[in-house]
GROMACS .gro file of C-alpha atoms in nm:
model
  188
    1MET     CA    1   1.511  -5.382   2.510
    2HIS     CA    2   1.591  -5.695   2.285
    3GLY     CA    3   1.831  -5.928   2.432
    4GLY     CA    4   1.993  -6.091   2.140
    5GLY     CA    5   2.087  -5.767   1.947
    6ASP     CA    6   1.835  -5.846   1.671
    7TYR     CA    7   1.688  -5.532   1.540
    8ASP     CA    8   1.394  -5.486   1.265
    9VAL     CA    9   1.470  -5.208   1.060
   10PHE     CA   10   1.193  -5.047   0.807
   11VAL     CA   11   1.282  -4.770   0.577
   12THR     CA   12   0.982  -4.600   0.420
   13LYS     CA   13   1.010  -4.349   0.091
   14LEU     CA   14   0.740  -4.072   0.096
   15CYS     CA   15   0.707  -3.844  -0.196
   16LEU     CA   16   0.486  -3.576  -0.152
   17GLY     CA   17   0.506  -3.439  -0.489
   18ALA     CA   18   0.239  -3.508  -0.763
   19ILE     CA   19   0.258  -3.809  -1.032
   20MET     CA   20   0.403  -3.647  -1.366
   21SER     CA   21   0.318  -3.765  -1.694
   22ILE     CA   22   0.441  -3.661  -2.043
   23THR     CA   23   0.225  -3.689  -2.368
   24LEU     CA   24   0.306  -3.559  -2.701
   25SER     CA   25   0.071  -3.308  -2.832
   26SER     CA   26   0.204  -3.164  -3.129
   27ALA     CA   27   0.127  -3.366  -3.504
   28PRO     CA   28   0.182  -3.748  -3.491
   29SER     CA   29   0.563  -3.847  -3.578
   30THR     CA   30   0.668  -3.489  -3.497
   31ASN     CA   31   0.880  -3.622  -3.240
   32ASN     CA   32   1.084  -3.813  -3.527
   33GLN     CA   33   1.151  -3.604  -3.845
   34SER     CA   34   1.416  -3.523  -4.081
   35VAL     CA   35   1.491  -3.187  -4.232
   36CYS     CA   36   1.797  -2.994  -4.424
   37ILE     CA   37   2.047  -2.853  -4.243
   38ASN     CA   38   1.926  -2.449  -4.183
   39THR     CA   39   1.596  -2.529  -4.209
   40ALA     CA   40   1.355  -2.490  -3.901
   41ILE     CA   41   1.180  -2.777  -3.790
   42THR     CA   42   0.848  -2.872  -3.723
   43PRO     CA   43   0.769  -2.762  -3.315
   44ILE     CA   44   0.758  -3.060  -3.124
   45THR     CA   45   0.556  -3.002  -2.800
   46TYR     CA   46   0.467  -3.236  -2.527
   47THR     CA   47   0.209  -3.151  -2.246
   48THR     CA   48   0.272  -3.274  -1.947
   49THR     CA   49   0.147  -3.307  -1.589
   50GLY     CA   50   0.248  -3.273  -1.258
   51ALA     CA   51   0.601  -3.133  -1.351
   52THR     CA   52   0.768  -2.811  -1.219
   53GLY     CA   53   1.008  -2.815  -1.514
   54ALA     CA   54   1.166  -2.961  -1.769
   55THR     CA   55   1.538  -3.056  -1.922
   56VAL     CA   56   1.577  -3.123  -2.257
   57THR     CA   57   1.902  -3.296  -2.386
   58GLY     CA   58   2.052  -3.412  -2.739
   59LEU     CA   59   1.908  -3.175  -2.936
   60PRO     CA   60   2.160  -2.991  -3.272
   61ALA     CA   61   2.299  -2.652  -3.192
   62GLY     CA   62   2.050  -2.406  -3.300
   63VAL     CA   63   1.751  -2.626  -3.159
   64THR     CA   64   1.624  -2.589  -2.791
   65GLY     CA   65   1.383  -2.683  -2.582
   66SER     CA   66   1.180  -2.488  -2.296
   67PHE     CA   67   0.914  -2.566  -2.068
   68ALA     CA   68   0.644  -2.352  -1.955
   69SER     CA   69   0.261  -2.346  -1.817
   70ASP     CA   70   0.266  -2.759  -1.824
   71THR     CA   71   0.390  -2.759  -2.197
   72VAL     CA   72   0.751  -2.856  -2.327
   73THR     CA   73   0.808  -2.694  -2.707
   74ILE     CA   74   1.129  -2.807  -2.903
   75SER     CA   75   1.203  -2.593  -3.177
   76GLY     CA   76   1.470  -2.411  -3.420
   77THR     CA   77   1.663  -2.423  -3.673
   78PRO     CA   78   1.930  -2.693  -3.661
   79MET     CA   79   2.319  -2.571  -3.798
   80ALA     CA   80   2.450  -2.900  -3.739
   81SER     CA   81   2.384  -3.229  -3.980
   82GLY     CA   82   2.379  -3.574  -3.802
   83THR     CA   83   2.108  -3.774  -3.584
   84PHE     CA   84   2.064  -3.629  -3.277
   85ASN     CA   85   1.853  -3.837  -3.052
   86TYR     CA   86   1.677  -3.594  -2.788
   87THR     CA   87   1.559  -3.683  -2.433
   88VAL     CA   88   1.301  -3.500  -2.231
   89THR     CA   89   1.317  -3.583  -1.893
   90LEU     CA   90   1.040  -3.436  -1.638
   91THR     CA   91   1.158  -3.275  -1.259
   92GLY     CA   92   0.978  -3.172  -1.009
   93GLY     CA   93   0.754  -3.495  -0.927
   94CYS     CA   94   0.813  -3.842  -0.791
   95ASP     CA   95   0.900  -4.055  -1.066
   96SER     CA   96   1.162  -4.024  -1.338
   97VAL     CA   97   0.941  -3.959  -1.630
   98SER     CA   98   1.076  -3.919  -1.971
   99ALA     CA   99   1.003  -3.898  -2.380
  100SER     CA  100   1.233  -3.912  -2.650
  101GLY     CA  101   1.256  -3.882  -3.031
  102THR     CA  102   1.483  -3.844  -3.304
  103ILE     CA  103   1.571  -3.526  -3.519
  104VAL     CA  104   1.778  -3.610  -3.815
  105VAL     CA  105   1.965  -3.334  -3.992
  106ASP     CA  106   2.066  -3.401  -4.341
  107VAL     CA  107   2.324  -3.176  -4.574
  108CYS     CA  108   2.052  -3.109  -4.857
  109THR     CA  109   2.184  -3.019  -5.185
  110SER     CA  110   2.085  -2.698  -5.399
  111ILE     CA  111   1.770  -2.737  -5.593
  112ASN     CA  112   1.980  -2.706  -5.923
  113GLU     CA  113   2.203  -3.033  -5.761
  114GLN     CA  114   1.891  -3.182  -5.701
  115THR     CA  115   1.755  -3.117  -6.049
  116VAL     CA  116   2.034  -3.288  -6.226
  117SER     CA  117   1.989  -3.576  -6.002
  118TYR     CA  118   1.638  -3.640  -5.938
  119GLY     CA  119   1.431  -3.372  -6.148
  120PHE     CA  120   1.270  -3.245  -5.811
  121LEU     CA  121   1.266  -3.256  -5.438
  122VAL     CA  122   1.024  -3.372  -5.235
  123TYR     CA  123   1.018  -3.292  -4.834
  124PRO     CA  124   0.976  -3.355  -4.572
  125ASN     CA  125   1.029  -3.707  -4.628
  126PRO     CA  126   0.908  -3.894  -4.446
  127SER     CA  127   0.551  -3.694  -4.362
  128GLN     CA  128   0.236  -3.755  -4.236
  129GLY     CA  129   0.098  -3.662  -4.564
  130GLN     CA  130   0.161  -3.282  -4.634
  131PHE     CA  131   0.513  -3.243  -4.861
  132THR     CA  132   0.617  -2.999  -5.042
  133ILE     CA  133   0.743  -3.082  -5.445
  134GLN     CA  134   1.024  -2.806  -5.552
  135SER     CA  135   1.148  -2.810  -5.905
  136GLU     CA  136   1.301  -2.554  -6.111
  137LYS     CA  137   1.032  -2.536  -6.345
  138GLY     CA  138   0.719  -2.711  -6.187
  139GLY     CA  139   0.568  -2.957  -6.380
  140VAL     CA  140   0.315  -3.242  -6.358
  141PHE     CA  141   0.339  -3.485  -6.107
  142ASP     CA  142   0.192  -3.815  -6.038
  143LEU     CA  143   0.114  -3.978  -5.642
  144ILE     CA  144   0.146  -4.362  -5.683
  145ASP     CA  145   0.126  -4.612  -5.438
  146ILE     CA  146   0.317  -4.918  -5.356
  147THR     CA  147   0.118  -5.122  -5.667
  148GLY     CA  148   0.173  -4.884  -5.894
  149LYS     CA  149  -0.211  -4.690  -5.909
  150VAL     CA  150  -0.160  -4.334  -5.964
  151LEU     CA  151  -0.397  -4.162  -5.666
  152ASN     CA  152  -0.300  -3.840  -5.752
  153THR     CA  153  -0.222  -3.613  -6.031
  154TYR     CA  154  -0.033  -3.262  -5.945
  155ILE     CA  155  -0.007  -2.965  -6.224
  156ILE     CA  156   0.232  -2.747  -6.053
  157THR     CA  157   0.297  -2.421  -6.236
  158SER     CA  158   0.568  -2.245  -5.975
  159ASN     CA  159   0.884  -2.412  -5.876
  160VAL     CA  160   0.725  -2.522  -5.550
  161GLN     CA  161   0.391  -2.619  -5.409
  162THR     CA  162   0.300  -2.792  -5.072
  163ILE     CA  163   0.051  -3.070  -5.075
  164ASN     CA  164  -0.187  -3.177  -4.826
  165GLU     CA  165  -0.313  -3.582  -4.854
  166ASN     CA  166  -0.498  -3.787  -4.637
  167LEU     CA  167  -0.300  -4.087  -4.699
  168PRO     CA  168  -0.235  -4.398  -4.473
  169ALA     CA  169   0.105  -4.502  -4.326
  170GLY     CA  170   0.307  -4.650  -4.599
  171MET     CA  171   0.563  -4.603  -4.924
  172TYR     CA  172   0.431  -4.399  -5.190
  173PHE     CA  173   0.586  -4.253  -5.493
  174ILE     CA  174   0.613  -3.912  -5.676
  175ARG     CA  175   0.690  -3.933  -6.065
  176GLU     CA  176   0.725  -3.619  -6.265
  177LYS     CA  177   0.568  -3.735  -6.588
  178GLN     CA  178   0.840  -3.582  -6.815
  179SER     CA  179   1.107  -3.683  -6.731
  180GLY     CA  180   1.024  -4.033  -6.562
  181PHE     CA  181   1.230  -3.903  -6.272
  182THR     CA  182   1.062  -4.084  -5.964
  183GLN     CA  183   1.106  -4.031  -5.577
  184LYS     CA  184   1.006  -4.235  -5.276
  185LEU     CA  185   0.760  -4.087  -5.038
  186ILE     CA  186   0.745  -4.218  -4.668
  187VAL     CA  187   0.379  -4.145  -4.524
  188GLN     CA  188   0.420  -4.220  -4.149
   0.00000   0.00000   0.00000
């Protein structure tokens, strides 16, 4: 017994759970994407370790997050427009581990309204090098870099064609040759 009334107190927190981690496992930049309302998002997946579950908050109506076999999957078709900053929080381990991203849902106009304004539609934008050109009649389209150099020309015979390009991140332009209408394309 101490005579002066002074006692030393030690508090130790023990964690018997696993160390958790979360890593984006779907294509780069799928955790930050833009889509038109009522159009399915590109599924977003995260690989986890040490977690027994996950919660996902901040998603637009129509998009859900699920956890199975150490994988978090976010998928669905947004039914509301706006900017949705979501957070994936792992459960069951020692630490507080989370990941976040943004889904921007635009109210896109019909192709007829877009054609009057722009002549054609390019989506998704931003993209990872795979994008779709949509127009009423097709046409000839140039892919142009920021210096004005034509990198590729596409002859589109239908009203929709998906293009795959291995492009470094940056700003590009898609120009319809006949009308001269040009739209910016961002590659992430």
